[in-house]
């Protein structure tokens, strides 16, 4: 379980940093504010085992402390080597084609996982009435169709990658997927916009429990989505 003191310290530092920059969105939009290097993983808001039985404790621990931690470490190396002036990760991803594959893979890897952890919570949360539900109903003609479409994006992503719910450049809610650690913020991505919910379909996210059964992982994952967080992300992307 992440240490709560370091969590408080991180939050406090983030708030101060955001206030100093005059940003009001710093609380949730962690990656949108320029931040002092090095990039850091935010502590998980729940224990490794808290998402069981949908995601097992060992998968969460290895995923967070090994896979995601390595993206963060390698991102910091790439930034130190290639990026001259301090800027937000979002800004960097928006011109990622100018940088190395190392920066693209690890910058995406860090951003995507930070979003992923926050968009999950222990099972029990339902999509409540509110702006997100309205937006989903309008864009996809109901929650069931939305779930089917996001699941299809996750299932048809061949190999490793992510399925996304994102706000496109015309402020429309969209569903799509990207390979590897790419995401819709990248200038190199064929789908463009601001991700508000991401689903990791790399085998490292589910293989210990589900082996080849990606469909079962995807289906179960919907019951641990933190819809309140997704709604916050929507309102930040489309005020
Ligand atoms: Mn992952």
Short mmCIF file of C-alpha atoms and ligand atoms in Angstrom, two decimals:
data_model
loop_
_atom_site.label_atom_id
_atom_site.label_comp_id
_atom_site.label_asym_id
_atom_site.label_seq_id
_atom_site.Cartn_x
_atom_site.Cartn_y
_atom_site.Cartn_z
CA UNK A 1 0.00 0.00 0.00
CA UNK A 2 1.45 3.37 -0.92
CA UNK A 3 2.55 5.49 1.96
CA UNK A 4 -0.07 8.06 2.85
CA UNK A 5 2.47 10.65 3.93
CA UNK A 6 4.15 10.62 0.56
CA UNK A 7 0.70 10.80 -1.03
CA UNK A 8 -0.20 13.87 0.99
CA UNK A 9 3.14 15.40 0.21
CA UNK A 10 2.65 14.71 -3.49
CA UNK A 11 -0.82 16.22 -3.50
CA UNK A 12 0.38 19.23 -1.56
CA UNK A 13 3.28 19.73 -3.97
CA UNK A 14 0.96 19.39 -6.95
CA UNK A 15 -1.47 21.93 -5.59
CA UNK A 16 1.26 24.43 -4.84
CA UNK A 17 2.74 23.92 -8.29
CA UNK A 18 -0.60 24.42 -9.94
CA UNK A 19 -1.41 27.49 -7.91
CA UNK A 20 1.95 29.02 -8.69
CA UNK A 21 1.17 28.64 -12.36
CA UNK A 22 -2.30 30.07 -11.97
CA UNK A 23 -3.89 26.83 -13.10
CA UNK A 24 -7.17 25.73 -11.64
CA UNK A 25 -7.17 22.32 -13.25
CA UNK A 26 -4.07 20.96 -11.58
CA UNK A 27 -5.86 18.65 -9.19
CA UNK A 28 -7.07 16.10 -11.69
CA UNK A 29 -5.21 17.16 -14.74
CA UNK A 30 -1.91 16.06 -13.28
CA UNK A 31 -0.17 15.77 -16.62
CA UNK A 32 -1.34 19.09 -18.03
CA UNK A 33 0.69 21.30 -15.71
CA UNK A 34 4.42 21.76 -16.17
CA UNK A 35 6.01 19.97 -13.29
CA UNK A 36 9.45 19.80 -11.82
CA UNK A 37 11.45 16.87 -13.05
CA UNK A 38 11.64 14.05 -12.50
CA UNK A 39 8.20 12.75 -13.38
CA UNK A 40 6.81 10.59 -10.61
CA UNK A 41 4.14 7.96 -10.26
CA UNK A 42 1.26 9.18 -8.14
CA UNK A 43 0.61 6.78 -5.26
CA UNK A 44 -2.29 4.42 -5.89
CA UNK A 45 -5.49 5.48 -4.15
CA UNK A 46 -6.25 1.86 -3.23
CA UNK A 47 -4.39 -1.30 -2.21
CA UNK A 48 -3.04 -3.70 -4.83
CA UNK A 49 -5.70 -6.23 -3.88
CA UNK A 50 -8.59 -3.75 -3.81
CA UNK A 51 -9.70 -4.48 -7.38
CA UNK A 52 -10.04 -8.23 -6.82
CA UNK A 53 -11.55 -10.36 -8.16
CA UNK A 54 -11.57 -8.32 -11.38
CA UNK A 55 -7.83 -7.64 -11.27
CA UNK A 56 -5.69 -9.77 -8.97
CA UNK A 57 -3.32 -8.29 -6.42
CA UNK A 58 -0.12 -9.67 -7.95
CA UNK A 59 -0.97 -8.30 -11.39
CA UNK A 60 -1.61 -4.86 -9.88
CA UNK A 61 1.61 -4.91 -7.87
CA UNK A 62 3.80 -6.00 -10.79
CA UNK A 63 2.01 -3.66 -13.17
CA UNK A 64 2.43 -0.63 -10.91
CA UNK A 65 5.85 -1.29 -9.36
CA UNK A 66 7.59 -2.86 -12.39
CA UNK A 67 5.98 -2.08 -15.73
CA UNK A 68 4.67 1.42 -15.03
CA UNK A 69 7.65 2.35 -12.83
CA UNK A 70 9.97 1.48 -15.69
CA UNK A 71 8.08 3.75 -18.10
CA UNK A 72 8.45 6.59 -15.62
CA UNK A 73 12.16 5.96 -15.09
CA UNK A 74 12.83 5.74 -18.83
CA UNK A 75 10.73 8.84 -19.49
CA UNK A 76 12.92 10.80 -17.10
CA UNK A 77 16.06 9.57 -18.85
CA UNK A 78 14.69 10.51 -22.26
CA UNK A 79 13.54 13.94 -21.09
CA UNK A 80 16.94 14.64 -19.53
CA UNK A 81 18.64 13.70 -22.80
CA UNK A 82 16.28 15.34 -25.30
CA UNK A 83 14.07 18.04 -23.86
CA UNK A 84 15.60 21.45 -23.34
CA UNK A 85 12.90 23.40 -21.55
CA UNK A 86 10.48 22.32 -18.85
CA UNK A 87 6.99 21.70 -20.17
CA UNK A 88 3.93 19.63 -19.50
CA UNK A 89 3.77 16.01 -20.55
CA UNK A 90 0.67 16.79 -22.61
CA UNK A 91 2.54 19.45 -24.52
CA UNK A 92 5.41 17.05 -25.13
CA UNK A 93 3.08 14.31 -26.37
CA UNK A 94 1.47 16.81 -28.75
CA UNK A 95 4.76 17.07 -30.66
CA UNK A 96 6.11 13.61 -29.93
CA UNK A 97 7.01 12.97 -33.57
CA UNK A 98 9.97 15.34 -33.06
CA UNK A 99 11.47 13.09 -30.41
CA UNK A 100 12.86 9.59 -30.05
CA UNK A 101 10.96 6.30 -29.84
CA UNK A 102 12.16 6.10 -26.24
CA UNK A 103 10.42 9.33 -25.34
CA UNK A 104 7.28 8.35 -27.26
CA UNK A 105 6.99 4.89 -25.71
CA UNK A 106 7.79 5.93 -22.16
CA UNK A 107 6.05 9.30 -22.22
CA UNK A 108 2.93 7.53 -23.42
CA UNK A 109 3.52 4.72 -20.95
CA UNK A 110 3.73 7.13 -18.01
CA UNK A 111 0.74 9.22 -19.06
CA UNK A 112 -1.47 6.25 -19.90
CA UNK A 113 -0.86 4.40 -16.65
CA UNK A 114 -1.34 7.46 -14.46
CA UNK A 115 -4.74 7.90 -16.11
CA UNK A 116 -5.54 4.18 -15.90
CA UNK A 117 -4.94 3.89 -12.12
CA UNK A 118 -7.12 6.89 -11.39
CA UNK A 119 -9.94 5.64 -13.59
CA UNK A 120 -10.36 2.50 -11.49
CA UNK A 121 -11.76 1.88 -8.00
CA UNK A 122 -13.02 -1.10 -6.01
CA UNK A 123 -16.17 -2.61 -7.55
CA UNK A 124 -19.56 -1.20 -6.72
CA UNK A 125 -19.61 2.11 -8.51
CA UNK A 126 -22.28 2.54 -11.15
CA UNK A 127 -22.54 5.25 -13.75
CA UNK A 128 -24.85 7.72 -12.04
CA UNK A 129 -27.12 10.35 -13.55
CA UNK A 130 -25.05 13.37 -14.51
CA UNK A 131 -23.02 15.01 -17.26
CA UNK A 132 -21.04 11.88 -18.14
CA UNK A 133 -24.09 9.66 -18.44
CA UNK A 134 -25.82 12.32 -20.54
CA UNK A 135 -22.79 12.65 -22.80
CA UNK A 136 -22.52 8.87 -23.22
CA UNK A 137 -26.23 8.58 -23.98
CA UNK A 138 -26.00 11.35 -26.55
CA UNK A 139 -22.84 10.11 -28.23
CA UNK A 140 -23.46 6.35 -28.19
CA UNK A 141 -27.19 5.94 -27.76
CA UNK A 142 -27.05 4.45 -24.28
CA UNK A 143 -24.62 2.82 -21.85
CA UNK A 144 -24.97 -0.69 -23.31
CA UNK A 145 -23.97 0.49 -26.77
CA UNK A 146 -21.12 2.50 -25.29
CA UNK A 147 -19.86 -0.57 -23.42
CA UNK A 148 -20.15 -2.72 -26.55
CA UNK A 149 -18.25 -0.17 -28.61
CA UNK A 150 -15.42 0.34 -26.11
CA UNK A 151 -15.19 -3.45 -25.67
CA UNK A 152 -14.95 -3.89 -29.41
CA UNK A 153 -12.16 -1.31 -29.59
CA UNK A 154 -10.32 -3.26 -26.86
CA UNK A 155 -10.88 -6.62 -28.53
CA UNK A 156 -9.91 -5.56 -32.04
CA UNK A 157 -6.66 -3.90 -30.97
CA UNK A 158 -4.23 -6.52 -32.27
CA UNK A 159 -1.30 -7.08 -29.94
CA UNK A 160 -0.49 -4.50 -27.26
CA UNK A 161 -2.25 -1.19 -26.88
CA UNK A 162 -5.06 0.79 -25.34
CA UNK A 163 -8.75 1.43 -25.88
CA UNK A 164 -9.92 4.97 -25.23
CA UNK A 165 -12.89 7.12 -24.47
CA UNK A 166 -11.73 10.58 -25.51
CA UNK A 167 -12.92 14.07 -26.40
CA UNK A 168 -11.91 14.87 -29.97
CA UNK A 169 -10.83 18.21 -31.35
CA UNK A 170 -14.46 19.16 -32.09
CA UNK A 171 -15.35 18.33 -28.45
CA UNK A 172 -17.23 15.19 -29.42
CA UNK A 173 -17.00 12.07 -27.29
CA UNK A 174 -15.28 9.28 -29.24
CA UNK A 175 -14.09 5.72 -28.81
CA UNK A 176 -10.94 4.34 -30.41
CA UNK A 177 -7.73 2.48 -29.81
CA UNK A 178 -4.00 2.98 -30.27
CA UNK A 179 -1.06 0.54 -30.45
CA UNK A 180 1.80 0.20 -27.99
CA UNK A 181 1.87 3.14 -25.53
CA UNK A 182 0.51 5.69 -27.99
CA UNK A 183 -2.52 7.79 -27.09
CA UNK A 184 -4.79 10.38 -28.74
CA UNK A 185 -2.71 13.29 -27.41
CA UNK A 186 0.13 12.37 -29.75
CA UNK A 187 0.56 14.23 -33.02
CA UNK A 188 1.61 10.85 -34.42
CA UNK A 189 -1.75 9.24 -33.55
CA UNK A 190 -4.45 8.80 -36.20
CA UNK A 191 -7.10 9.48 -33.53
CA UNK A 192 -6.67 12.82 -31.78
CA UNK A 193 -8.10 14.35 -28.67
CA UNK A 194 -8.02 14.26 -24.89
CA UNK A 195 -8.33 10.81 -23.27
CA UNK A 196 -10.78 10.68 -20.37
CA UNK A 197 -10.80 6.90 -19.81
CA UNK A 198 -8.20 4.37 -20.89
CA UNK A 199 -8.23 0.58 -20.88
CA UNK A 200 -4.87 -1.17 -20.92
CA UNK A 201 -5.03 -4.25 -23.14
CA UNK A 202 -1.37 -5.20 -22.90
CA UNK A 203 -1.12 -8.82 -21.74
CA UNK A 204 0.81 -7.62 -18.66
CA UNK A 205 -2.47 -6.04 -17.48
CA UNK A 206 -4.39 -9.32 -17.34
CA UNK A 207 -2.35 -12.41 -18.25
CA UNK A 208 -1.74 -13.87 -14.77
CA UNK A 209 -5.46 -14.17 -14.12
CA UNK A 210 -7.04 -14.31 -17.56
CA UNK A 211 -4.31 -15.76 -19.83
CA UNK A 212 -5.74 -15.53 -23.37
CA UNK A 213 -9.21 -14.43 -22.23
CA UNK A 214 -9.02 -10.73 -22.99
CA UNK A 215 -12.79 -10.52 -23.47
CA UNK A 216 -13.41 -11.66 -19.90
CA UNK A 217 -10.91 -9.12 -18.54
CA UNK A 218 -12.53 -6.34 -20.56
CA UNK A 219 -16.03 -7.28 -19.46
CA UNK A 220 -15.05 -7.46 -15.77
CA UNK A 221 -13.08 -4.22 -15.95
CA UNK A 222 -16.26 -2.18 -16.50
CA UNK A 223 -17.35 -2.94 -12.94
CA UNK A 224 -14.22 -1.29 -11.48
CA UNK A 225 -14.31 1.91 -13.53
CA UNK A 226 -14.25 5.04 -11.40
CA UNK A 227 -17.03 6.88 -13.24
CA UNK A 228 -16.74 9.94 -11.00
CA UNK A 229 -13.13 10.36 -12.10
CA UNK A 230 -14.07 9.91 -15.76
CA UNK A 231 -16.77 12.53 -15.31
CA UNK A 232 -14.22 14.94 -13.84
CA UNK A 233 -11.97 14.29 -16.81
CA UNK A 234 -14.85 14.97 -19.18
CA UNK A 235 -15.63 18.29 -17.52
CA UNK A 236 -11.98 19.33 -17.69
CA UNK A 237 -11.76 18.38 -21.37
CA UNK A 238 -15.12 19.92 -22.26
CA UNK A 239 -15.99 22.56 -19.67
MN1 LIG B 1 0.21 -1.48 -18.62
#
